[in-house]
Short mmCIF file of C-alpha atoms and ligand atoms in Angstrom, two decimals:
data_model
loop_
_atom_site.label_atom_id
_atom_site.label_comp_id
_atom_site.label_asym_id
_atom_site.label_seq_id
_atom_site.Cartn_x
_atom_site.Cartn_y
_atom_site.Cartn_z
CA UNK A 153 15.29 5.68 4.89
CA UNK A 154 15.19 8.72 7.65
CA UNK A 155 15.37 7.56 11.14
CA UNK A 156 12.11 9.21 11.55
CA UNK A 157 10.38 6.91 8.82
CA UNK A 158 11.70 4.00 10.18
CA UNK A 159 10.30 4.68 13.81
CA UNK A 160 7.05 6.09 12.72
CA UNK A 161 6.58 2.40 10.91
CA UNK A 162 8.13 0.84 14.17
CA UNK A 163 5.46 3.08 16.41
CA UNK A 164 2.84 1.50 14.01
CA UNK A 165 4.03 -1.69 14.03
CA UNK A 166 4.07 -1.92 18.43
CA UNK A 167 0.69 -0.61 18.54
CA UNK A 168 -0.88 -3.05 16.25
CA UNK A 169 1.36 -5.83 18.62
CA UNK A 170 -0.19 -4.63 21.26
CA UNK A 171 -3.96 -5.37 19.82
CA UNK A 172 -2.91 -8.35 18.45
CA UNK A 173 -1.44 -9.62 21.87
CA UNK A 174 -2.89 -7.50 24.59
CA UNK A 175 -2.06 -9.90 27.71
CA UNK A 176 1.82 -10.07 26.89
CA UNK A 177 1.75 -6.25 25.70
CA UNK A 178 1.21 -4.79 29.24
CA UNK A 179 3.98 -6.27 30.96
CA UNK A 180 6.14 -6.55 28.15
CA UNK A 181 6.23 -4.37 25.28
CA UNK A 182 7.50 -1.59 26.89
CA UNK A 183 10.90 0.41 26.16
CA UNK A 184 11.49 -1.79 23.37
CA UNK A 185 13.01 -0.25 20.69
CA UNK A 186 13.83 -0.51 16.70
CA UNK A 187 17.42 -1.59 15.94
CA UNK A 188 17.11 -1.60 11.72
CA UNK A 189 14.08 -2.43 9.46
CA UNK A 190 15.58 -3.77 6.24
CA UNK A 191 15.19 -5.96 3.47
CA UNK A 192 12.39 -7.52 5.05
CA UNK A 193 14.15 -8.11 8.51
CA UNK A 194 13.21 -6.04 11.74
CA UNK A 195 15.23 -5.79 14.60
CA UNK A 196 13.84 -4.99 17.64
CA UNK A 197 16.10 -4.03 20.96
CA UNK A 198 15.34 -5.01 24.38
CA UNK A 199 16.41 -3.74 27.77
CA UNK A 200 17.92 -7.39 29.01
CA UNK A 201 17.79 -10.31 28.40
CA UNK A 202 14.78 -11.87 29.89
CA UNK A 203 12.98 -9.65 27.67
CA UNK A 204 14.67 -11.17 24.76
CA UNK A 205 13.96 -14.76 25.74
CA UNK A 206 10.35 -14.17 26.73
CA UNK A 207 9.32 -12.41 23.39
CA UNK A 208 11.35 -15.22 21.39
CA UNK A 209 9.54 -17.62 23.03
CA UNK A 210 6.16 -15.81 22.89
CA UNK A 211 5.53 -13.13 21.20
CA UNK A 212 7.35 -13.64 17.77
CA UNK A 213 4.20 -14.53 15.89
CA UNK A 214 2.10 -11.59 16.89
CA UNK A 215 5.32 -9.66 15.92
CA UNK A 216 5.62 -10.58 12.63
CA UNK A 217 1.94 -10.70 11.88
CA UNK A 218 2.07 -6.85 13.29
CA UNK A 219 5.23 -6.43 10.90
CA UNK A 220 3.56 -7.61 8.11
CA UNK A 221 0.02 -6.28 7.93
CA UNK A 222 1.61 -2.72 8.63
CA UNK A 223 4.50 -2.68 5.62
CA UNK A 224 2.19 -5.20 3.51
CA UNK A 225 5.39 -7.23 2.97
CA UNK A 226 7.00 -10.82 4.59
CA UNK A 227 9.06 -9.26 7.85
CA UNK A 228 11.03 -11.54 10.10
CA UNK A 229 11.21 -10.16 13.41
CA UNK A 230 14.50 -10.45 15.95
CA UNK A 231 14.63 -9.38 19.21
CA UNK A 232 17.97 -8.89 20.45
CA UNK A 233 19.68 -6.70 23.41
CA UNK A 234 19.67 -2.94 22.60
CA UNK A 235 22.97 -1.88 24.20
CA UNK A 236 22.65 1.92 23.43
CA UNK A 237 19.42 1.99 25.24
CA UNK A 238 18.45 5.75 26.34
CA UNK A 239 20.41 7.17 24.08
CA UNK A 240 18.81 9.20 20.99
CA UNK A 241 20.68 6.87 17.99
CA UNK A 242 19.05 9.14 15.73
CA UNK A 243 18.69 12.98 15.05
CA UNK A 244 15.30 13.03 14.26
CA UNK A 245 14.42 14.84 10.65
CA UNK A 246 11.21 16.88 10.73
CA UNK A 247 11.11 18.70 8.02
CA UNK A 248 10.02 16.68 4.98
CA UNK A 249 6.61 14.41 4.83
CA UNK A 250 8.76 12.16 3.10
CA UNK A 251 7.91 8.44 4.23
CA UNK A 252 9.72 6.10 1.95
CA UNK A 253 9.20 2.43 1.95
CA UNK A 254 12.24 0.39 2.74
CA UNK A 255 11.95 -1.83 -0.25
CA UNK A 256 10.97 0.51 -2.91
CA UNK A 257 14.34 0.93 -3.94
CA UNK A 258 15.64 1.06 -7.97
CA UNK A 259 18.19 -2.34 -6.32
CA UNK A 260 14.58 -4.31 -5.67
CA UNK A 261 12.69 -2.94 -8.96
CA UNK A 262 13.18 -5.90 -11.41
CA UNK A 263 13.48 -4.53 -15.39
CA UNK A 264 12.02 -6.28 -17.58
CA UNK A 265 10.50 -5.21 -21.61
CA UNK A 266 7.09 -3.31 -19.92
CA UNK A 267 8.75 -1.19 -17.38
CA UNK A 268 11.82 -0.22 -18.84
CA UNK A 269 11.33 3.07 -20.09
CA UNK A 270 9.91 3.84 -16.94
CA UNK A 271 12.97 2.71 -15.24
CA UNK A 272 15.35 4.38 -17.02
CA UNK A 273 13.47 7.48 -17.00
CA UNK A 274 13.28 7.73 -13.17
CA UNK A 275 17.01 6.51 -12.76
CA UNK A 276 17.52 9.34 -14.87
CA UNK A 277 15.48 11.79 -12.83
CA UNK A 278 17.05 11.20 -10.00
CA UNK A 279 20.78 11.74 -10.74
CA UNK A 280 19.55 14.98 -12.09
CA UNK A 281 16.11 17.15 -10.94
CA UNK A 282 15.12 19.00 -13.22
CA UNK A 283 17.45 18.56 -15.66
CA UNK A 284 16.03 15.31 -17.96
CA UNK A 285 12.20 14.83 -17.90
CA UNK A 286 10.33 17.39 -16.72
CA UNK A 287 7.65 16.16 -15.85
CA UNK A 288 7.70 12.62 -15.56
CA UNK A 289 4.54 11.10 -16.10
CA UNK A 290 3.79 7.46 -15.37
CA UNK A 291 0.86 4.93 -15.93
CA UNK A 292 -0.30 2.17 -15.70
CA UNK A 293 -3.06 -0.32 -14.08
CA UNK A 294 -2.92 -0.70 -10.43
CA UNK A 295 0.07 -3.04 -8.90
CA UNK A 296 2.58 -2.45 -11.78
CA UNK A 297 5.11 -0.52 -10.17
CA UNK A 298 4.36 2.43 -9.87
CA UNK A 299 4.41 3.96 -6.76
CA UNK A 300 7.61 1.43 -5.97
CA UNK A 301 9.57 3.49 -8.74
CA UNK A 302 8.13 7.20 -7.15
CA UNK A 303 9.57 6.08 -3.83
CA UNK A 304 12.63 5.15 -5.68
CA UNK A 305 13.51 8.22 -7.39
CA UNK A 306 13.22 9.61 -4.15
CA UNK A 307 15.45 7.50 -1.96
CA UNK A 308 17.88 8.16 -4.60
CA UNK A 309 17.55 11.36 -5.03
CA UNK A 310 17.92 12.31 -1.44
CA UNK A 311 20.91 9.83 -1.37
CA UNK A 312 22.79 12.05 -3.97
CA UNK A 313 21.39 15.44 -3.42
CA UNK A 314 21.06 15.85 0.28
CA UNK A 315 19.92 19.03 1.25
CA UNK A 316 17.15 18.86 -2.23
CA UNK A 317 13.88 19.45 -0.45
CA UNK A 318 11.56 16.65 -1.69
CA UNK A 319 7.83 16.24 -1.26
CA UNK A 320 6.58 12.47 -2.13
CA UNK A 321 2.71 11.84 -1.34
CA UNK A 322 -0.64 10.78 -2.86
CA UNK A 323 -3.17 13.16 -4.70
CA UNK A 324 -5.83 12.20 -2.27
CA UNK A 325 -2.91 13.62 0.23
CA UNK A 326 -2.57 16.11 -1.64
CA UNK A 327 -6.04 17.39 -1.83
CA UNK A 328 -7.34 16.91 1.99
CA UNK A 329 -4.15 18.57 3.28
CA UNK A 330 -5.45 21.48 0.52
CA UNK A 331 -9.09 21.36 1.76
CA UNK A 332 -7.45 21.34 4.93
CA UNK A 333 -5.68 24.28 4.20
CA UNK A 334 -8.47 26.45 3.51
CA UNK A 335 -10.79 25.38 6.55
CA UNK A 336 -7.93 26.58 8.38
CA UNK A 337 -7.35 29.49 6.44
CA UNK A 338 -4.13 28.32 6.10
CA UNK A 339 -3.82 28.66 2.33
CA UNK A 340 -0.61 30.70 2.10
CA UNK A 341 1.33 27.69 4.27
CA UNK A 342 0.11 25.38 2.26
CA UNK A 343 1.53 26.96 -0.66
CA UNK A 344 4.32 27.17 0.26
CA UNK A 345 4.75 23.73 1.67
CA UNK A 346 4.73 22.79 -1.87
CA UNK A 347 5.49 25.59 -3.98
CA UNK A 348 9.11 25.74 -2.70
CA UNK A 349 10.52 22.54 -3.08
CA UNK A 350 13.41 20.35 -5.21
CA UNK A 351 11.32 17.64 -6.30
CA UNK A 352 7.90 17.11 -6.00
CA UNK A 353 5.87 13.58 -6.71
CA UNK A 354 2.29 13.10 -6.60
CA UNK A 355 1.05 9.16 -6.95
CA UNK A 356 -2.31 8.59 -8.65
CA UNK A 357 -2.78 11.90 -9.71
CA UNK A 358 -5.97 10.98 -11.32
CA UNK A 359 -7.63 10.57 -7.97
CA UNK A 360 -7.87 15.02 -9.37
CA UNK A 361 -10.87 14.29 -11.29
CA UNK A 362 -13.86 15.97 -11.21
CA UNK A 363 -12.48 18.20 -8.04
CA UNK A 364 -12.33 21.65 -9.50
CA UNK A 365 -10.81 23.27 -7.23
CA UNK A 366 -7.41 20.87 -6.43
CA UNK A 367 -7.03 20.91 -10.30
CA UNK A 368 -6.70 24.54 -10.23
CA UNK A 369 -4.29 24.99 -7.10
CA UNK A 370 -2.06 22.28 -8.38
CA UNK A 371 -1.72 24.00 -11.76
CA UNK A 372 -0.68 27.23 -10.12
CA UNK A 373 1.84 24.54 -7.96
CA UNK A 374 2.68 22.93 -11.01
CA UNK A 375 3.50 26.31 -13.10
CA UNK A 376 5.80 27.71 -9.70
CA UNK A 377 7.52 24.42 -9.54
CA UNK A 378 8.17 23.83 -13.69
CA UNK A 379 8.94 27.72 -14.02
CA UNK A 380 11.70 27.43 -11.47
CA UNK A 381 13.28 24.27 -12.81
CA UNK A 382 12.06 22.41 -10.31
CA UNK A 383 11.37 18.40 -10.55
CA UNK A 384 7.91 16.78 -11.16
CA UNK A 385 6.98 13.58 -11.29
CA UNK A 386 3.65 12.18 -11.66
CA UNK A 387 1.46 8.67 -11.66
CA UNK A 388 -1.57 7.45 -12.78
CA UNK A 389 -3.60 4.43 -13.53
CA UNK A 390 -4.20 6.39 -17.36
CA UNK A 391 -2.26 8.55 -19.75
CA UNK A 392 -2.99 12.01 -19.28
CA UNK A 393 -6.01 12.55 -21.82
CA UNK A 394 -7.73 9.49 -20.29
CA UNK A 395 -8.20 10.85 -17.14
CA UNK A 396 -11.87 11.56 -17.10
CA UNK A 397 -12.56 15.72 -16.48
CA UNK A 398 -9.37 16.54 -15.94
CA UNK A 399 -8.60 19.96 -17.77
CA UNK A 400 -7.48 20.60 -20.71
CA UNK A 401 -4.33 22.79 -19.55
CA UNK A 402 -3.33 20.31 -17.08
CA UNK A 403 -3.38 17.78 -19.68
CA UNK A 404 -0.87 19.42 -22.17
CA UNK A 405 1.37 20.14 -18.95
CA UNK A 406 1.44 16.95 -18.25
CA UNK A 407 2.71 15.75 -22.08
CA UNK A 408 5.32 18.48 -21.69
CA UNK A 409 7.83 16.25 -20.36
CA UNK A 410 8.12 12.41 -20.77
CA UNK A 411 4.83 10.10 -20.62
CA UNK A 412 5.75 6.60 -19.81
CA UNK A 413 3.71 3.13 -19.97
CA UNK A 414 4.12 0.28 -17.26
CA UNK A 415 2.91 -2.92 -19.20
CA UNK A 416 1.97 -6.20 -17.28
CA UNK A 417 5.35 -8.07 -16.78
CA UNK A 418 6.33 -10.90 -19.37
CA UNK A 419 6.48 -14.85 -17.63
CA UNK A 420 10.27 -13.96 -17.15
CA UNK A 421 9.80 -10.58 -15.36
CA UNK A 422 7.55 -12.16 -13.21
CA UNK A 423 9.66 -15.46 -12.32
CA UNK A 424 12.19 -13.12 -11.44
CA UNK A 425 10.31 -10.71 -9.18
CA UNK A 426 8.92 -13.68 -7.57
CA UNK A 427 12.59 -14.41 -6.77
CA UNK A 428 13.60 -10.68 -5.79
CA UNK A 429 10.69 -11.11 -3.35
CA UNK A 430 11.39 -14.13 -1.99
CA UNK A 431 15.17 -13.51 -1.25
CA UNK A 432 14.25 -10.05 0.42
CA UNK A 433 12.26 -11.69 3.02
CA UNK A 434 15.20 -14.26 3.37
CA UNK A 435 13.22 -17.58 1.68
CA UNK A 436 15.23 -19.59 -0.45
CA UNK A 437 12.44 -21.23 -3.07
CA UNK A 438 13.16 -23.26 -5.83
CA UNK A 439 12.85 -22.79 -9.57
CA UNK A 440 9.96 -24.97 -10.47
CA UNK A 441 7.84 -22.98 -7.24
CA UNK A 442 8.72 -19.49 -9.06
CA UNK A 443 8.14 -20.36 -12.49
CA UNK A 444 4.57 -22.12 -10.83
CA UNK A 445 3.45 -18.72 -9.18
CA UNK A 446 4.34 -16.84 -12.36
CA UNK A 447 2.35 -18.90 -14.33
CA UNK A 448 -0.70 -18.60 -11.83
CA UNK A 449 -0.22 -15.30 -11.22
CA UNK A 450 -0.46 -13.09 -14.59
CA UNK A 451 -2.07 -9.73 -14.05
CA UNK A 452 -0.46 -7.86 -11.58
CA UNK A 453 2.90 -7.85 -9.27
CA UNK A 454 1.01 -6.91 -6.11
CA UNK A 455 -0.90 -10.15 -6.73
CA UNK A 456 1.97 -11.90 -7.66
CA UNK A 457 3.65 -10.98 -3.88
CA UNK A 458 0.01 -11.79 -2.30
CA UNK A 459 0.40 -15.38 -3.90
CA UNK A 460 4.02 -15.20 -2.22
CA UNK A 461 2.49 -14.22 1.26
CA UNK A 462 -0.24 -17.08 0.84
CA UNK A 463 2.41 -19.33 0.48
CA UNK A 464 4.06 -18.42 3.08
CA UNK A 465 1.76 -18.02 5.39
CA UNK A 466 1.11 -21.94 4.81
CA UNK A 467 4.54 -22.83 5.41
CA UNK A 468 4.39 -21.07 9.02
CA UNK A 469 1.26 -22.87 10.27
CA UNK A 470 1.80 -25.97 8.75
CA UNK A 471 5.46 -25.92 9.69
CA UNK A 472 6.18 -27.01 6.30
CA UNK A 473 8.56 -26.86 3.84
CA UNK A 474 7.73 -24.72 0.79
CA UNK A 475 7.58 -26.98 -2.41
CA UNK A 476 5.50 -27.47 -4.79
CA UNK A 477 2.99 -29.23 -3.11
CA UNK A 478 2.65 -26.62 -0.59
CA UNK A 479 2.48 -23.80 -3.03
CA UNK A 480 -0.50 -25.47 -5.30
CA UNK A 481 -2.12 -25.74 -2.03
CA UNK A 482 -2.08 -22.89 -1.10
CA UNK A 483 -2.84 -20.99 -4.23
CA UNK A 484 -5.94 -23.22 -5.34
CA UNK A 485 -8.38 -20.75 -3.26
CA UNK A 486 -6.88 -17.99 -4.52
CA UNK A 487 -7.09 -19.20 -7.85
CA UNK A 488 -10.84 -20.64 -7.47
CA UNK A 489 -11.86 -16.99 -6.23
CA UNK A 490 -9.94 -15.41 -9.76
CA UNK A 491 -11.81 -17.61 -12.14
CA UNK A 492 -15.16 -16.57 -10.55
CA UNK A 493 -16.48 -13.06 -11.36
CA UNK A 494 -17.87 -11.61 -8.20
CA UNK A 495 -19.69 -8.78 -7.95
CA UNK A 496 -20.97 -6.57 -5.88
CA UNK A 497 -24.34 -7.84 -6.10
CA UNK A 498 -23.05 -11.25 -5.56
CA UNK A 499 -21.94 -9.74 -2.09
CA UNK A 500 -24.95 -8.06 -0.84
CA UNK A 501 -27.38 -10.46 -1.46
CA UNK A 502 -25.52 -12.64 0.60
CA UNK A 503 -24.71 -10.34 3.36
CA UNK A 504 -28.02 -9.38 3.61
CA UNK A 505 -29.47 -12.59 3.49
CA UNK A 506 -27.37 -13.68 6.40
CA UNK A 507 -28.41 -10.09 8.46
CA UNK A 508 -31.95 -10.33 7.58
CA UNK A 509 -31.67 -6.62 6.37
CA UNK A 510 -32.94 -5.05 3.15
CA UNK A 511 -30.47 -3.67 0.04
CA UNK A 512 -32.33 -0.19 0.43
CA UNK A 513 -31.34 -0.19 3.90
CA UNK A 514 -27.52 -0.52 3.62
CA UNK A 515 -28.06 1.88 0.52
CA UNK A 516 -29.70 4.23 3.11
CA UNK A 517 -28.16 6.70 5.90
CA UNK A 518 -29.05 4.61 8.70
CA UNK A 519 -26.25 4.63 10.99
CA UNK A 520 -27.35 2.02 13.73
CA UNK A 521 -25.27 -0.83 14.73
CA UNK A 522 -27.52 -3.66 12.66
CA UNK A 523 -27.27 -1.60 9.48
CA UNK A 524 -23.78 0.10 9.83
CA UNK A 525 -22.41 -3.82 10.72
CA UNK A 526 -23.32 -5.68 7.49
CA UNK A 527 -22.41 -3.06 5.46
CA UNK A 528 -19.45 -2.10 6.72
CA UNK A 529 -19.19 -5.77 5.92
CA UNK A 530 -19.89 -6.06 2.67
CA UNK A 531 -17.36 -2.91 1.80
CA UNK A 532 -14.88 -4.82 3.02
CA UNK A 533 -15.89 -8.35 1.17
CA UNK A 534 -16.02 -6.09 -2.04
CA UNK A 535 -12.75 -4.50 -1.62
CA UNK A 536 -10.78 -8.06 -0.95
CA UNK A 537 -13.39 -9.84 -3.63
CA UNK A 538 -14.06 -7.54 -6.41
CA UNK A 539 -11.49 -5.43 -8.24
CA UNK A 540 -13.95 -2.12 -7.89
CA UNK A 541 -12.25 0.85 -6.61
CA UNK A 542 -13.26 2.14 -3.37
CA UNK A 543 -15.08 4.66 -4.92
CA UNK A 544 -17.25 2.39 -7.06
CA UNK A 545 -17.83 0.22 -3.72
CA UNK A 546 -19.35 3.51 -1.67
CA UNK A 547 -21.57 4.27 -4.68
CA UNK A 548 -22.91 0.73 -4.70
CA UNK A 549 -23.43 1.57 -1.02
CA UNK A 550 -25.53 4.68 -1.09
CA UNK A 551 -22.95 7.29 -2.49
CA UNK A 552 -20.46 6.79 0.15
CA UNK A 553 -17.44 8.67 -0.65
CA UNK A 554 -14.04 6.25 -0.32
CA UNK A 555 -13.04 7.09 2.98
CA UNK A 556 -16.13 5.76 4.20
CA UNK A 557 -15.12 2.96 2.24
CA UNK A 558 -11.47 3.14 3.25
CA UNK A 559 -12.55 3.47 6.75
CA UNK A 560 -15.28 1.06 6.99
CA UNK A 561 -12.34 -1.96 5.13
CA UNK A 562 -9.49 -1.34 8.34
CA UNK A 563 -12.19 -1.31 10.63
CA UNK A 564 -13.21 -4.95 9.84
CA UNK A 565 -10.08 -5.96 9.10
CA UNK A 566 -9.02 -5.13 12.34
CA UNK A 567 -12.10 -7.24 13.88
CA UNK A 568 -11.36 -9.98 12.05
CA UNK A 569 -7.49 -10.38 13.29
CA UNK A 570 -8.81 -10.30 17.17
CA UNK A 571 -12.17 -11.61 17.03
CA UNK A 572 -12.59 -14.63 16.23
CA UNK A 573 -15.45 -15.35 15.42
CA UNK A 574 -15.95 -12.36 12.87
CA UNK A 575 -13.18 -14.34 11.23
CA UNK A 576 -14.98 -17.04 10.81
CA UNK A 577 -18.28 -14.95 9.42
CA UNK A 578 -15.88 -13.57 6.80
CA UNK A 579 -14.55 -17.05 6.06
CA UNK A 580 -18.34 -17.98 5.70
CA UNK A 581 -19.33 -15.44 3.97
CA UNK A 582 -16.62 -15.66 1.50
CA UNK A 583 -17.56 -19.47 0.48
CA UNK A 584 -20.85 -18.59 0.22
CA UNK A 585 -20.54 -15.41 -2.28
CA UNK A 586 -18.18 -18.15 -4.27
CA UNK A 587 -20.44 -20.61 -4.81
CA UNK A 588 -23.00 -18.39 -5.68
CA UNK A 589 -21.16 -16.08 -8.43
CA UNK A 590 -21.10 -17.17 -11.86
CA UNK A 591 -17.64 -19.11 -13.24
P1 ADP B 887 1.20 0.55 -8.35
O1 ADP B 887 1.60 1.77 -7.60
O2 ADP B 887 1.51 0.64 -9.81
O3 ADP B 887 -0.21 0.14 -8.11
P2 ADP B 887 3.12 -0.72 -6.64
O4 ADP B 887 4.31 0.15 -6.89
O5 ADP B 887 2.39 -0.50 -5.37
O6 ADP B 887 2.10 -0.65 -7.85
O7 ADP B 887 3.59 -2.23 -6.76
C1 ADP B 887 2.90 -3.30 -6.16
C2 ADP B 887 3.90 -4.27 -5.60
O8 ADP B 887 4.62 -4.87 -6.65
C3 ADP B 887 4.94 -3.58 -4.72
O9 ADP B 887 5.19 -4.39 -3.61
C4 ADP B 887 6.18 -3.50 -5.59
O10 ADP B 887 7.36 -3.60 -4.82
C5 ADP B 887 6.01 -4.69 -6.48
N1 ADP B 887 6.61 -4.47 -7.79
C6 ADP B 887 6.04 -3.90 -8.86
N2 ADP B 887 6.87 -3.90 -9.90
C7 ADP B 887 8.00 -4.50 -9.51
C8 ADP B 887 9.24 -4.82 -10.14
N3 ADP B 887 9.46 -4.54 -11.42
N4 ADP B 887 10.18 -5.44 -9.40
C9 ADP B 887 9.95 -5.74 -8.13
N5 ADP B 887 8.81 -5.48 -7.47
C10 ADP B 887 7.84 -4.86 -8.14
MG1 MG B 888 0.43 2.91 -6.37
#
């Protein structure tokens, strides 16, 4: 990973310390600095000692929450003396947008029967842009593997080609920086931006539905990029003539090249990536607790690592062991909240039972603190309860575009971690919309 990725997350990662432990931040959390972020480990350098003992003896926890809820993944955090203090370790790389995930390497991708082809088509990609599949096109549902392969090709492609411009981002990326663009009158940069490069990789391209105008810049991007030999790679949750009003010409461009399926994982797959997990983040766990979570945890990988973090998460405030014990434990919510089916519904009648507030009135552009409150709420109950998309969640909510949604999910979120008693409204909440859905 660039130097520059790794202290963007590292910027991220001391600001959300600093919320999460305001009264040690001010004194403390100064001119501390990022030593490596790897395999799930972060080190952090410190200008003497005392620093280093007080934060070991303090602030590790709010640390490694911080690390956590800003890569998503199990990070252990060390705080050790940074002797080259002052000094600028790094040349810092400005040029690309490219912000790779430290994980999402081909090394940490387990193979297994369903994502094979996909492997081996992006290994392939990589050694050589432009020269195998052109385009790539992946799919598959949600927390397959995916974008985890996209950032893949990339780190390896930049490994072996340096110099190869690359572009990695999402189609919702994509299309504000274009909308962007144009309110700024900017169009001719844009173009450029991405007309000009190596290798270009859009994830969940189908977020281009039904938005005329994106569809028709990136097919003049596409036909600059594919006319010049240049490398495309694309993802989405459906092959290419599933993806509702997308057009017809963009379609056949995108079965020009190689269109390849991500199944769910077999029991095996999933033992193992449950494994490949687990060892990143340093945890030794034994056979019978993998093989357990794999058979709890069927549908997707992202789920399958959430069940890992659960676990975990036990282990730390218990100050257990993990066994077996510990892991049934801790998955039994988890697994009580799968077999119900909430829905949305299920959510707001709650929510606005407990607010004393009215469906129409959440559904309606109020704005005021008792309105925007509960259903700011409920977005973010759906999103962590339901599998609805955000977009499906704002049109529950009175046609409110995912952003809102997007927005409305981090805001709680962030409530709940320093507040606690919105934590413990959530918690209710939560049992509540349980018992009532159907099993
Ligand atoms: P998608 O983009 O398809 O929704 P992601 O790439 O975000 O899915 O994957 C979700 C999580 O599952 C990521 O943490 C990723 O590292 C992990 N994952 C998915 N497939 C594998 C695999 N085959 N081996 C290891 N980890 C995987
Ligand atoms: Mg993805």
């Amino acid at each position: 990973m660039a130097a520059r990725e790794v202290e963007d997350i590292f910027a991220d990662i001391l600001d959300r310390a600093k919320a999460l432990d305001p009264a040690n931040a001010r004194k403390w959390f100064d001119n501390l600095t990022i030593l490596h972020l790897d395999g799930g480990a972060l080190g952090i350098g410190c200008p003497d000692e005392a620093t280093v003992q007080f934060l070991c003896d303090n602030c590790k926890s709010s640390f490694n929450r911080a690390a956590q809820q800003i890569t998503g993944h199990l990070v252990s955090v060390d705080f050790r003396i940074d002797n080259h203090k002052g000094a600028s370790r790094h040349p810092r790389r400005l040029e690309s947008l490219l912000k790779l995930h430290p994980d999402y390497t081909f090394e940490n991708f387990v193979v297994g029967p369903s994502n094979r082809l996909a492997n081996a088509s992006c290994v392939a990609v990589s050694q050589s842009l432009g020269n195998t599949y052109n385009p790539l096109f992946l799919y598959g549902n949600s927390g397959l593997g995916k974008t985890h392969l996209l950032h893949a090709v990339c780190c390896e492609a930049r490994q072996r080609s340096d110099g190869a411009v690359i572009q990695l981002l999402s189609c919702e990326d994509f299309v504000n920086r274009f909308i962007r663009a144009i309110e700024q009158g900017n169009l001719a940069g844009f173009q450029s931006q991405f007309r000009t490069v190596d290798m270009l990789v859009i994830d969940d391209i189908q977020f281009l539905r039904e938005r005329e105008q994106s569809q028709e810049e990136f097919f003049h991007t596409f036909n600059a990029l594919y006319n010049n030999g240049k490398q495309i790679i694309l993802s989405a949750d459906s092959p290419p003539a599933e993806i509702p009003s997308l057009e017809a010409r963009l379609i056949s461009r995108f079965n020009w090249g190689l269109v390849a399926r991500i199944d769910p994982p077999s029991y095996e797959t999933r033992v193992a990536i449950v494994q490949k997990k687990a060892h990143l983040r340093g945890l030794t766990i034994a056979d019978e607790v993998s093989e357990y979570i794999a058979q709890q945890v069927q549908a997707n990988i992202r789920e399958l690592e959430g069940a890992l973090t659960t676990i975990y998460a036990l282990a730390i405030t218990t100050g257990e062991k993990i066994d077996i014990d510990l892991a049934q434990t801790a998955l039994e919510r988890q697994i009580k909240l799968a077999a119900r089916h909430i829905s949305i519904t299920d959510i707001t009648n709650v929510v606005t039972r407990h607010f004393d507030v009215r469906l129409g009135d959440l559904q309606s552009k109020r704005r005021n603190q008792s309105i925007a409150t509960p259903r700011q709420i409920c977005m973010y109950l759906a999103r962590n309860l339901t599998k609805h998309s955000l977009e499906e969640i704002g049109g529950h909510l009175g046609g409110r575009d995912h952003t809102t949604v997007m927005h409305a999910c981090g805001k709680i979120a962030g409530v709940k971690e320093t507040d606690p008693q919105m934590h413990a409204l959530l918690e209710e909440l939560t049992e509540q919309i349980t018992q009532t859905a159907q099993v």
